[in-house]
Each structure stands twice: as structure tokens, then as C-alpha cells.
XYZ file of C-alpha atoms in Angstrom:
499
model
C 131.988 100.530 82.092
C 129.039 102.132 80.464
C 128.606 105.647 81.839
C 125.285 106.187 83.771
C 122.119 107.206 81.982
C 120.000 109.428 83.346
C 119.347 111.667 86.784
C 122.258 110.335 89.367
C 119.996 110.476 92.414
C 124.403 110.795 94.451
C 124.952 114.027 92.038
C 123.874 117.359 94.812
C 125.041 119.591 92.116
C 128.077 120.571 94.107
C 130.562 123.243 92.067
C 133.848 123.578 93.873
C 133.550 127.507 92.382
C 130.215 128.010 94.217
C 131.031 126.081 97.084
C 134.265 127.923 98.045
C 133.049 131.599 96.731
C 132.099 134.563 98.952
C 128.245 133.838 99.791
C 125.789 136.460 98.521
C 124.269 139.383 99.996
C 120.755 137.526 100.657
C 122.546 134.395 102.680
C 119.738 133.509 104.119
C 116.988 132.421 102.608
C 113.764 131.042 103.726
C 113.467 127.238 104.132
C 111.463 125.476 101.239
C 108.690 124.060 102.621
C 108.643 120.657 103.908
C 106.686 118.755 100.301
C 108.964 120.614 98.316
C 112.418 119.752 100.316
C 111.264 116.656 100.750
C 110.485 116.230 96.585
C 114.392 118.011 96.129
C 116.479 115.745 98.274
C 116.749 112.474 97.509
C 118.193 112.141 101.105
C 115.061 113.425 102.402
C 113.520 110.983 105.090
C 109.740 110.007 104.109
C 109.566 109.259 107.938
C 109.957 112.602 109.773
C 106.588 112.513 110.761
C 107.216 109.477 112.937
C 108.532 110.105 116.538
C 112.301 108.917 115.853
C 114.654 110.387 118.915
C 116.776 113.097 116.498
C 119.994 114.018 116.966
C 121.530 117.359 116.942
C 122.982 119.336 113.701
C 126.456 118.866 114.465
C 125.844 115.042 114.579
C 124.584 115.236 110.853
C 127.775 117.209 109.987
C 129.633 114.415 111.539
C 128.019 112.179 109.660
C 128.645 114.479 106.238
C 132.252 114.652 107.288
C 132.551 110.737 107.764
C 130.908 110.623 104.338
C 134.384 111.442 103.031
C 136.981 110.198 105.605
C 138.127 106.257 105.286
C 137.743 105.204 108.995
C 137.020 101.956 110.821
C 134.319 102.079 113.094
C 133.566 98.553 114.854
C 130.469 100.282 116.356
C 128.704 101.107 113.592
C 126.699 98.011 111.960
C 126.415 98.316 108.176
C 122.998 100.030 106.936
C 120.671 97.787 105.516
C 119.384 97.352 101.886
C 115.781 98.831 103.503
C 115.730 101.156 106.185
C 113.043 100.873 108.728
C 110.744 103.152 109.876
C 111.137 105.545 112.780
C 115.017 104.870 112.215
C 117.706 107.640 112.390
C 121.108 106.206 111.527
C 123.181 109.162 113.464
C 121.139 108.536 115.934
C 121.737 104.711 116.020
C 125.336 105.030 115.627
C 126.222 107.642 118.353
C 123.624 105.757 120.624
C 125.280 102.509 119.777
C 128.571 104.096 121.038
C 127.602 105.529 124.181
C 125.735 102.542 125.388
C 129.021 100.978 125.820
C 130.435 103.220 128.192
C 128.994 104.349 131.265
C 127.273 107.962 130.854
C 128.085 110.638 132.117
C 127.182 113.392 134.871
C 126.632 116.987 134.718
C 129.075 118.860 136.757
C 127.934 121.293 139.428
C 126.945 124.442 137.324
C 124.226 126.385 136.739
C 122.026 126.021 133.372
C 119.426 128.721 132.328
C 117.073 127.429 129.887
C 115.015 129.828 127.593
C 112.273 129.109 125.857
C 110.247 129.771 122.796
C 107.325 127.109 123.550
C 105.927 125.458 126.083
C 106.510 121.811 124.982
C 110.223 122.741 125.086
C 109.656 123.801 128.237
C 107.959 120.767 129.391
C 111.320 118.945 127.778
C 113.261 120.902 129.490
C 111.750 120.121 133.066
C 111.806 116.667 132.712
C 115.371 116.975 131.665
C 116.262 119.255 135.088
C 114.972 116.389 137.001
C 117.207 113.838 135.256
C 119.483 111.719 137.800
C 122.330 113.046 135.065
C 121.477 116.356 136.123
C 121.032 116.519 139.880
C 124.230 118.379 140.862
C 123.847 121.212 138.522
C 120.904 124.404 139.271
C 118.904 123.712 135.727
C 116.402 126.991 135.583
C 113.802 126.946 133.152
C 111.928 130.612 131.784
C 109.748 131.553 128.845
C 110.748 134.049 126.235
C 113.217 132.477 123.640
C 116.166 134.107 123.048
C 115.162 137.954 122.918
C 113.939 137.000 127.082
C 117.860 135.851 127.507
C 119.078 138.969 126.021
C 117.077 141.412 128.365
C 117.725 139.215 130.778
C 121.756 139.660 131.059
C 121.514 143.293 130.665
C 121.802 143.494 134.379
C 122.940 139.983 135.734
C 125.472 137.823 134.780
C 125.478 134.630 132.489
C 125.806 131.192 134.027
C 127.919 128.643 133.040
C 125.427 127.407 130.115
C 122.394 128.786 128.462
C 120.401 127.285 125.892
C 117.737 129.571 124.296
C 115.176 128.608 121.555
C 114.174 130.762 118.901
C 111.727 130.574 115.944
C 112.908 133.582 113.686
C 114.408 133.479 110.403
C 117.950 132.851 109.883
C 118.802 136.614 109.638
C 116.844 137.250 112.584
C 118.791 134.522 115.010
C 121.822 136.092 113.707
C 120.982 139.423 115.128
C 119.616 138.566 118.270
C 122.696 136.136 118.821
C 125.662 139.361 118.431
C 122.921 140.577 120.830
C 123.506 137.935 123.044
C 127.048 137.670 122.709
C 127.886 141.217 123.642
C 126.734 140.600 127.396
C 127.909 136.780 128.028
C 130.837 136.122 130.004
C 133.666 135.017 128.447
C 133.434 131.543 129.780
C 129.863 130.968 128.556
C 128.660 128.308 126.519
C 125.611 128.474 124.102
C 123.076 126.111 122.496
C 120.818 127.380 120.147
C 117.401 125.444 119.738
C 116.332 126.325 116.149
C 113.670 125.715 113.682
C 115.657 125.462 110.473
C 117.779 122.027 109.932
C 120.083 123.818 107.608
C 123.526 123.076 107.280
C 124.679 126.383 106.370
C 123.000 127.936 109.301
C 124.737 125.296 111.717
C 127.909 126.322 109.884
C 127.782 129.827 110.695
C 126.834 129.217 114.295
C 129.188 127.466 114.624
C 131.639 129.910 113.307
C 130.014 132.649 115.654
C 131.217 130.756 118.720
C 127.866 128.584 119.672
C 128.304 124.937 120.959
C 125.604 123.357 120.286
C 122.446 123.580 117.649
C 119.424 121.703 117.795
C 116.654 121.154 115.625
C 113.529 119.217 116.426
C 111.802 116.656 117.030
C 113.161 117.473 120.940
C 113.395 115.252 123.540
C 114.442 115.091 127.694
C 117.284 112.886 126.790
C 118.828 114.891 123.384
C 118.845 117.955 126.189
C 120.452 115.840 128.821
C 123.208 114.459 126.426
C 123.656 117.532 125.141
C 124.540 119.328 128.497
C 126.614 116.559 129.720
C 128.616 116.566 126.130
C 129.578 120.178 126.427
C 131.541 119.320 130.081
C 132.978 115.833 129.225
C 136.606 115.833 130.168
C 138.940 113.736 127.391
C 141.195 113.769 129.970
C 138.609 112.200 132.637
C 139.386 109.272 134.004
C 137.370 105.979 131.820
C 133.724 105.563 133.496
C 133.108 101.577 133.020
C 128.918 100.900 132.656
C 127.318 100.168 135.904
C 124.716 97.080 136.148
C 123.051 96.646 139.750
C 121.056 93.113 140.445
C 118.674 93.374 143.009
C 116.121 90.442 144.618
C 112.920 91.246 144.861
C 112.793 89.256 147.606
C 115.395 86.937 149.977
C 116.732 83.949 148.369
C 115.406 84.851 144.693
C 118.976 83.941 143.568
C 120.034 87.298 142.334
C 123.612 86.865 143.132
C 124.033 83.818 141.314
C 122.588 85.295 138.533
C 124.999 88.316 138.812
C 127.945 86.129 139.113
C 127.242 84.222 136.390
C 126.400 87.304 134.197
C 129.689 88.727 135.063
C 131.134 85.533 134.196
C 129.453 85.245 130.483
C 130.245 89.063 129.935
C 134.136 88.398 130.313
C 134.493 84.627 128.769
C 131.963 84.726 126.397
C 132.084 88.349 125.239
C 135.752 88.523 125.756
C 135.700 91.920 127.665
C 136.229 92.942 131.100
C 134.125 92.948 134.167
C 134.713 94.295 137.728
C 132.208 92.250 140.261
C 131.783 93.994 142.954
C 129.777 91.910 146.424
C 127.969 94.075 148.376
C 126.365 91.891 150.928
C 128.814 92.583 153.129
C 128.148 90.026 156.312
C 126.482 87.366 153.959
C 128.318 87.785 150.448
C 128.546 84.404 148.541
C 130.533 85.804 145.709
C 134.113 84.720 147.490
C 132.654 80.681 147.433
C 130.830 80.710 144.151
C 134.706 81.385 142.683
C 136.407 79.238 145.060
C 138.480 82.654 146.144
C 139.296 83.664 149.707
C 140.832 86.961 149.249
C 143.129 88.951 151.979
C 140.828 92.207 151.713
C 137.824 93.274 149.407
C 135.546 95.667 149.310
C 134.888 96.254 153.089
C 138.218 97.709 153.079
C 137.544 99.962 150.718
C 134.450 101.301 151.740
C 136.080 101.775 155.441
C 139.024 104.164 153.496
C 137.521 105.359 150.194
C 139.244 108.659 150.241
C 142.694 106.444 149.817
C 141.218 104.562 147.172
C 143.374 104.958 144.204
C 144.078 102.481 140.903
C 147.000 100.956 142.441
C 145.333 100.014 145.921
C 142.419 99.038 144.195
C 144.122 96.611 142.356
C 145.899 94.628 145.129
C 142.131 94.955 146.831
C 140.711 92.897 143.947
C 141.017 88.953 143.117
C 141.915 87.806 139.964
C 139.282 85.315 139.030
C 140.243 85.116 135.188
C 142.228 87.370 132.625
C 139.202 89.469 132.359
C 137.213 88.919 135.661
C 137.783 90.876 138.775
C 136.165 90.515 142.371
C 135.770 93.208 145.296
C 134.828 90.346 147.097
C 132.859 90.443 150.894
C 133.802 89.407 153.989
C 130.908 87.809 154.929
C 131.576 87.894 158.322
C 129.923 88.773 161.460
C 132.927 90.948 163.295
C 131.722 93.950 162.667
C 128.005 95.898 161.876
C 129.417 97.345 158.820
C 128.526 101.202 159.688
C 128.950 102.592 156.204
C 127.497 106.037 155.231
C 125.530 106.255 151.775
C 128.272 109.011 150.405
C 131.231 105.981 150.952
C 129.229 104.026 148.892
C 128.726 106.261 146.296
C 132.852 107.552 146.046
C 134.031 103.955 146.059
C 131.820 102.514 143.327
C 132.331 105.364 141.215
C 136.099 105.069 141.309
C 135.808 101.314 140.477
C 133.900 102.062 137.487
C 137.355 103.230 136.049
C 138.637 99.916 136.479
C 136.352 98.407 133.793
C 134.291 98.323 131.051
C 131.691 96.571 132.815
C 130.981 96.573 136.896
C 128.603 94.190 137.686
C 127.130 95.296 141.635
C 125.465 92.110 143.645
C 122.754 94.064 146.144
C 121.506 92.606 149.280
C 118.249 92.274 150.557
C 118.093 95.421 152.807
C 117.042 99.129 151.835
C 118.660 101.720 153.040
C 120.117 105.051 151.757
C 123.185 103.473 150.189
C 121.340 100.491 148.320
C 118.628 103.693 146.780
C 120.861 105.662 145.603
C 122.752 102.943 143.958
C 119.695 101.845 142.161
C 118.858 105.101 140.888
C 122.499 106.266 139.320
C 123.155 102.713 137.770
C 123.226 102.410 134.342
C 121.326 99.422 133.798
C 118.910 97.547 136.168
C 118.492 93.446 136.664
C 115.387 92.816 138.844
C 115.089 88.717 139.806
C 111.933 87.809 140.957
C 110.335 84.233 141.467
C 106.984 83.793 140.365
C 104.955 84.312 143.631
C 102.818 86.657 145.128
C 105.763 88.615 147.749
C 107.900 88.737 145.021
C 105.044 90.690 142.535
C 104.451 92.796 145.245
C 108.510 93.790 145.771
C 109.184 93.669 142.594
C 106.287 96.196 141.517
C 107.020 98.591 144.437
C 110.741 98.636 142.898
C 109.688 99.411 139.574
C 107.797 102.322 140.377
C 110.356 104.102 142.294
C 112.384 103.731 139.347
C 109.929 105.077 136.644
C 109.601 107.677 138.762
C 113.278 108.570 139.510
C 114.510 107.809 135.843
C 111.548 108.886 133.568
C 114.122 109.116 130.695
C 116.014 105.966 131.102
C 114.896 102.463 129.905
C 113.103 100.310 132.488
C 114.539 97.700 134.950
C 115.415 94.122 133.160
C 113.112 91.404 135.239
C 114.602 87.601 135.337
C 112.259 85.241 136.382
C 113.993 82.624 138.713
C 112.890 79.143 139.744
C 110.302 78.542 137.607
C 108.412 75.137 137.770
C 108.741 74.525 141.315
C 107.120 70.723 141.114
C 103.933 71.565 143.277
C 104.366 74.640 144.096
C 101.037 77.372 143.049
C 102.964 79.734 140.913
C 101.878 83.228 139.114
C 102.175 82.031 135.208
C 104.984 84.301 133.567
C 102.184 86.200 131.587
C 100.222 87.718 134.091
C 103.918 88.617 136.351
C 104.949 90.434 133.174
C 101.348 92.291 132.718
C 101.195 93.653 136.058
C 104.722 95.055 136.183
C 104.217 96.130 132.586
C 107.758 94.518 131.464
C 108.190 91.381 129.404
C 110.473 89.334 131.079
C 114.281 89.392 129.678
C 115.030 85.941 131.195
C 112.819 83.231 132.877
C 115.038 79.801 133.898
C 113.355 76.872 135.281
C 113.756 75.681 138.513
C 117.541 73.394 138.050
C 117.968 72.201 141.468
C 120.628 69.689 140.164
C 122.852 72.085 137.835
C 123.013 75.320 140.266
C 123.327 73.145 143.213
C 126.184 71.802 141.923
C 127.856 75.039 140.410
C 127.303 76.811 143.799
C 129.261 73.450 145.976
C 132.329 73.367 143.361
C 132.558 77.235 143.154
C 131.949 76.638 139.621
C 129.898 79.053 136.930
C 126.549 77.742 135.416
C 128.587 77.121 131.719
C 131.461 75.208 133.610
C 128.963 72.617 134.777
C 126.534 72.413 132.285
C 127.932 74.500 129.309
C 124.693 73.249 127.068
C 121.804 73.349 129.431
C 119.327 76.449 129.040
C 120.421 77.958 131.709
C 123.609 78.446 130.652
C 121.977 80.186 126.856
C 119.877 82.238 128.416
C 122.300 83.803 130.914
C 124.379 83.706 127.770
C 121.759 85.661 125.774
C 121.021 87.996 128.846
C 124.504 89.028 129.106
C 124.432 90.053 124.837
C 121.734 92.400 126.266
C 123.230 93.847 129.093
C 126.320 94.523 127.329
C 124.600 95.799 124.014
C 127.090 93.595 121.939
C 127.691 90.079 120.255
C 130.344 87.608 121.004
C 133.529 87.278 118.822
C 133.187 84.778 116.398
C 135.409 81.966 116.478
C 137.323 80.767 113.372
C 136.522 77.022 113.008
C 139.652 75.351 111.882
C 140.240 71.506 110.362
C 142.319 69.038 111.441
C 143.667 69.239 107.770
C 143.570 73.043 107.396
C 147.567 72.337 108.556
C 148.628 70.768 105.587
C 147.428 72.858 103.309
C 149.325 75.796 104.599
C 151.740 77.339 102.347
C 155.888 76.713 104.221
């Protein structure tokens, strides 16, 4: 091989001498301005001006670091030849990651927020109101970081503190020993910075702070960032949480969840926890010809005894993948549940799973709110009339309300082309709820009709009908993920094989 002619746009000048050698007296120096950084590094990104969600400087050190390990990582998709704008791969790859999992919740602590300006501290409001954040006191002042350190002259430090500043480098520095001479011990620290500089986040990092960010800001990059600092390794797995709720009786919404459960197990070969919550009416036991000894009544009526092992002789094996917390569906009893049973019992059978798939009722009441507000991902079915519009409407405001930094409710539009019935076309449904629909089937009297009296799935009974794809294809969007692909072999690939 010829060696390369010319400027090696790879080669960042790096000297093992220099690298490793006692830094200078002036450490610091100012950042270049952004032409001239931007003309320097051929890494630069000609698309910082765009509003890509950014992630923090110890993700780009990660993403140095992995530069130079040789790791697998199955959820990171290879870059492409040309990257798109407003794309951040860090960003992309830690989002891809997390996505999988459910997320998780800040633990009851207190959170002072300084800061420098007041779109941070607009940020940093919408992040206090988070549904991540509601059990922990998030208080939000003005001043940066030299307000924090007259602050804890004469009070102590919570539990976190995350102060902005806009000084130099040398400046920071100061104010941060500052800073550190009247935090508790058990304090952590995220600095909100100006500078994306690598060495800076190195010597934070040496100093003792958790966290540095850089903008462009967002609700969400504070959110994750909180909730990162207090994630136990040692916590027990937190599956991803998808709630399907009707906007109206008889929409179908539970045999879409069943069959999305289904497709998420046998198609994407990973596992699923269906959980019925229609307690008297639940259709989840007949639609998989199971008639199990207890379900999830019985653990809603004891959830403090709720542990793995009684949870798994609650459940019904429907496959190798698929479990059910099947209903009773009967009448015996009014089914007095309080909302905080609800919430202890699905939260300890999102441990059981990568995936729990929750079939809502038509009712509201406490239980069924807070359920839609603290799941991970929402499934809305609708039919395309006027009640349902309505419903469906009044439920997607209360969540863009209550989860202003989440991504909106899916809406499936069932039974569509109803032969003579007046129906709202699928355009204008999607235009007033401001959502393009994920999923609209048409009305199948035939193929559900006879999936729902064998207590078969959709892709039993019809396996290539449209229903069957698009459930298929909504599933690959719920879970974030593509199916396994499946080696095609010959009927004479056998006798080629070497003995």
C-alpha cells in the first residue's frame, strides 16, 4: 500500500509527550470562536445551529473512549455514508438504548437548581414538573453558581444541585473549590457550562463533579440527567410499560393489546408480561383459551406479598415468551381496589419483563389516571365516529398536559369501512387530534370474529391478511426494534455440508 498523500483529515496531531506531560501554567485558555473551531476540526458538526436534543460531555467522552475499545454493541446501528441533519449520533445511540428499557424515577430528594439564564430556568421548570420527577422537591433560583455559593454559607446542601455558570474556565474553577468547601459530603454536583471542552470536563471531573452539561439544553437532558445520578445497578430490571386504552366501549382495544403482546413475543422473539385489567369483564383469559387458578385480582387484593416467586405461579404461561395476569371476569365481588395497589403491583411486574403490555377498561377513575400518566408508551384505539373524536381528544390533552416532555399517545384506528355506516375519513380524525394515525385496520368481521371464538391471535388465523402486518408493523414501533431475521435454508443445503 501506497502511503497517503496529503492532509489526513483522522491525524488530531496527538504527541504521546504532550499528551501525558504536566499541563502549563495558562491551562485554560479561551475557546476559539465558533467559525474558527468549526474551520479546525474536521469533526466539527456544520449542523449545531439546528435544534438537535444534545447530550451531555461525559456522553462524548464515552463516545471518545469507545473510539478505542473493540466492543459489540447490538444497539447501536452502523452510521451512514451521509449523516443527516439535526442528527447527534451519542445522542441516537444512548437514546436507542434507553428506549428499550423502561425509564426511570427520581427518588424522593430534594434538587436545588441555580441558574445563570432565564431560558435555563424555564428548562428547568418544565423539567420539575416531569412525571419522572414528582417524588423529589425540584427548587428552581436565579444567580448561577456564585448565588449557590452564598447560598450554603448558612444552610445546608440538598441531596443534588446543579448550578450554571458562564465564566471562563479559570473562573468556574474558583467558584467550584468555593462551592465545594460548604457541600455536604454526600452531595452531588452538575455543572451547566458554556465551554464544550474536553479538557475542562476532564478536570471536573477530577474535582469530584457528576455531571457537565453544555448546551443546546433541554427538559428531558435535565430529567435524564437527575434520574442517571440515582440509578441503582443493583435495582431490580424495570420492563417498558405500554397502556391501551378505548376511547370509547367496544372500540376493540383489548384485542388489539392482545394481539400486540402476541407479535412482540413471537415475532420479535422477546418477552411480554400481559397484564388484564378489566377486572369483572376481562376477555384476555378466552382470547388465549386459558382459565387460570388466580390472576391479577389476587394480586392487587395482597400487593405488599407480591414477590417474583408468587408472581410467577400468579401468571399463565401462554407461550415461551408470553405471560398473562389474567382477570376474573366475574361478578362476585365490586373489586374495591385503591389507586396506590394499583400502582405497587404493576410496578413490581414490570421486573418480570422486558415488555408489559396493560389492557385498560372503559372506566376513569384514580387508578386508570395515574396509570396513563406514568406509562411509558401510550396506544389510544378509536373508531372513526364522532364519540370516539370527542374521547379520544379529551384523552390527548390530559396527556400533553401531564407529559409535556414525552412523545404523544399512538392512535389506532379500528373498524374502518363499516359497509353503510357515516364515518369521519381518517384525515380529518388525525387533524383534529393533531396525530397521524400509527395503525388504521378495516373493519374484518370474518377474521377477528373468528380469532376471538377459537381463542386464537389475529396471525394464527389469518397470518397474511393486513391485519395481521399492520399489528405486525405496530408492534416494531412500540418496541423500537426489528424482528430477527430468519436464515432461509434449501432442501439441498444438507448435502452440501461438509461430514
Amino acid at each position: 500500500m501506497k502511503p497517503q498523500q496529503g492532509a489526513d483529515p483522522f491525524d488530531l496531531d496527538f504527541d504521546a509527550a504532550d499528551e501525558f506531560a504536566s499541563p502549563p501554567e495558562a491551562a485554560w485558555p479561551e475557546p476559539p470562536p465558533a467559525a474558527e473551531a468549526a474551520a479546525a476540526d474536521p469533526f466539527a458538526d456544520p449542523f449545531a445551529d439546528l435544534p438537535p436534543v444534545r447530550e451531555s460531555a461525559r456522553a462524548e467522552a464515552r463516545l471518545e473512549a469507545a473510539a478505542e475499545d473493540d466492543f459489540d454493541e447490538p444497539a447501536v446501528p452502523p452510521l451512514p455514508p451521509e449523516r443527516p441533519a439535526a442528527t447527534n449520533p451519542v445522542h441516537d445511540m444512548l437514546a436507542g438504548a434507553e428506549a428499550a428499557f423502561g425509564e426511570a424515577s427520581l427518588p424522593r430528594i430534594t434538587v436545588h437548581i441555580y441558574c445563570a439564564s432565564a431560558e435555563t430556568a424555564e428548562f428547568a421548570e418544565v423539567a420539575a414538573a416531569d412525571r419522572r420527577m414528582e417524588r423529589g422537591v425540584v427548587v428552581v433560583r436565579m444567580g448561577g453558581l456564585a448565588a449557590a455559593v452564598e447560598a450554603y454559607q448558612n444552610q445546608a446542601t440538598p441531596s443534588l444541585v446543579m448550578v450554571e455558570s458562564t465564566d471562563p474556565a479559570p473562573v468556574l474553577l474558583a467558584q467550584l473549590d468555593r462551592l465545594a468547601e460548604v457541600c455536604d459530603p454526600g452531595t452531588k454536583v452538575v455543572v451547566i457550562g458554556s465551554a464544550n471542552d474536553i479538557a475542562l470536563y476532564r478536570e471536573l471531573m477530577r474535582r469530584g463533579v457528576s455531571e457537565y452539561l453544555v448546551p443546546p439544553l433541554n427538559p428531558l437532558l435535565l430529567v435524564r440527567t437527575a434520574t442517571g445520578l440515582y440509578a441503582d445497578p443493583s435495582a431490580p430490571f424495570i420492563g417498558r410499560q405500554i397502556a391501551f386504552c378505548g376511547a370509547k366501549g367496544g372500540a376493540g382495544v383489548s384485542t388489539l393489546a392482545h394481539n400486540v403482546a402476541y407479535s412482540i413475543t413471537e415475532r420479535l422473539q422477546t418477552g411480554a408480561v400481559l397484564v388484564d385489567l378489566d377486572l369483572p369483564f376481562g376477555t384476555a383469559g378466552l382470547d388465549f383459551n386459558q382459565d387460570p387458578l388466580q390472576g391479577v385480582a389476587d394480586a392487587l387484593g395482597q400487593p405488599d406479598r407480591l414477590d417474583p416467586v408468587l408472581m410467577d405461579r400468579m401468571m399463565a404461561r401462554c407461550s415461551e415468551r408470553l405471560s398473562l395476569f389474567a382477570a376474573p371476569a366475574t361478578l362476585d365481588s365490586d373489586y374495591d381496589i385503591s389507586a396506590e395497589a394499583f400502582e405497587e403491583v404493576t410496578q413490581k411486574i414490570r421486573g418480570a419483563a422486558p415488555f408489559v403490555v396493560l389492557d385498560l377498561p372503559h372506566v376513569w377513575t384514580a387508578w386508570k389516571r395515574k396509570i396513563l400518566l406514568s406509562s411509558d408508551d401510550l396506544v389510544i384505539v378509536a373508531t372513526p365516529d364522532l364519540a370516539s373524536l370527542r374521547n379520544a381528544k379529551n384523552i390527548v390533552d390530559l396527556v400533553r398536559r401531564a407529559r409535556p416532555n414525552d412523545a404523544p399517545p399512538r392512535l389506532v384506528l379500528n373498524q374502518v369501512g363499516v359497509p353503510g355506516r357515516p364515518e369521519i375519513p381518517v384525515k380529518d380524525f388525525g387533524e383534529a387530534l393533531d396525530l397521524t394515525p400509527a395503525l388504521c385496520l378495516p373493519f374484518d368481521p370474518k377474521l377477528f370474529g373468528q380469532a376471538a371464538n377459537n381463542g386464537q391471535m389475529i396471525s394464527e388465523v389469518g397470518p397474511k391478511s393486513k391485519a395481521a402486518e399492520g399489528l405486525d408493523q405496530l408492534a416494531q414501533q412500540i418496541a423500537r426494534r426489528e424482528p430477527p431475521q430468519v436464515q432461509k435454508t434449501s432442501l439441498l443445503s444438507g448435502l452440501f455440508k461438509k461430514k
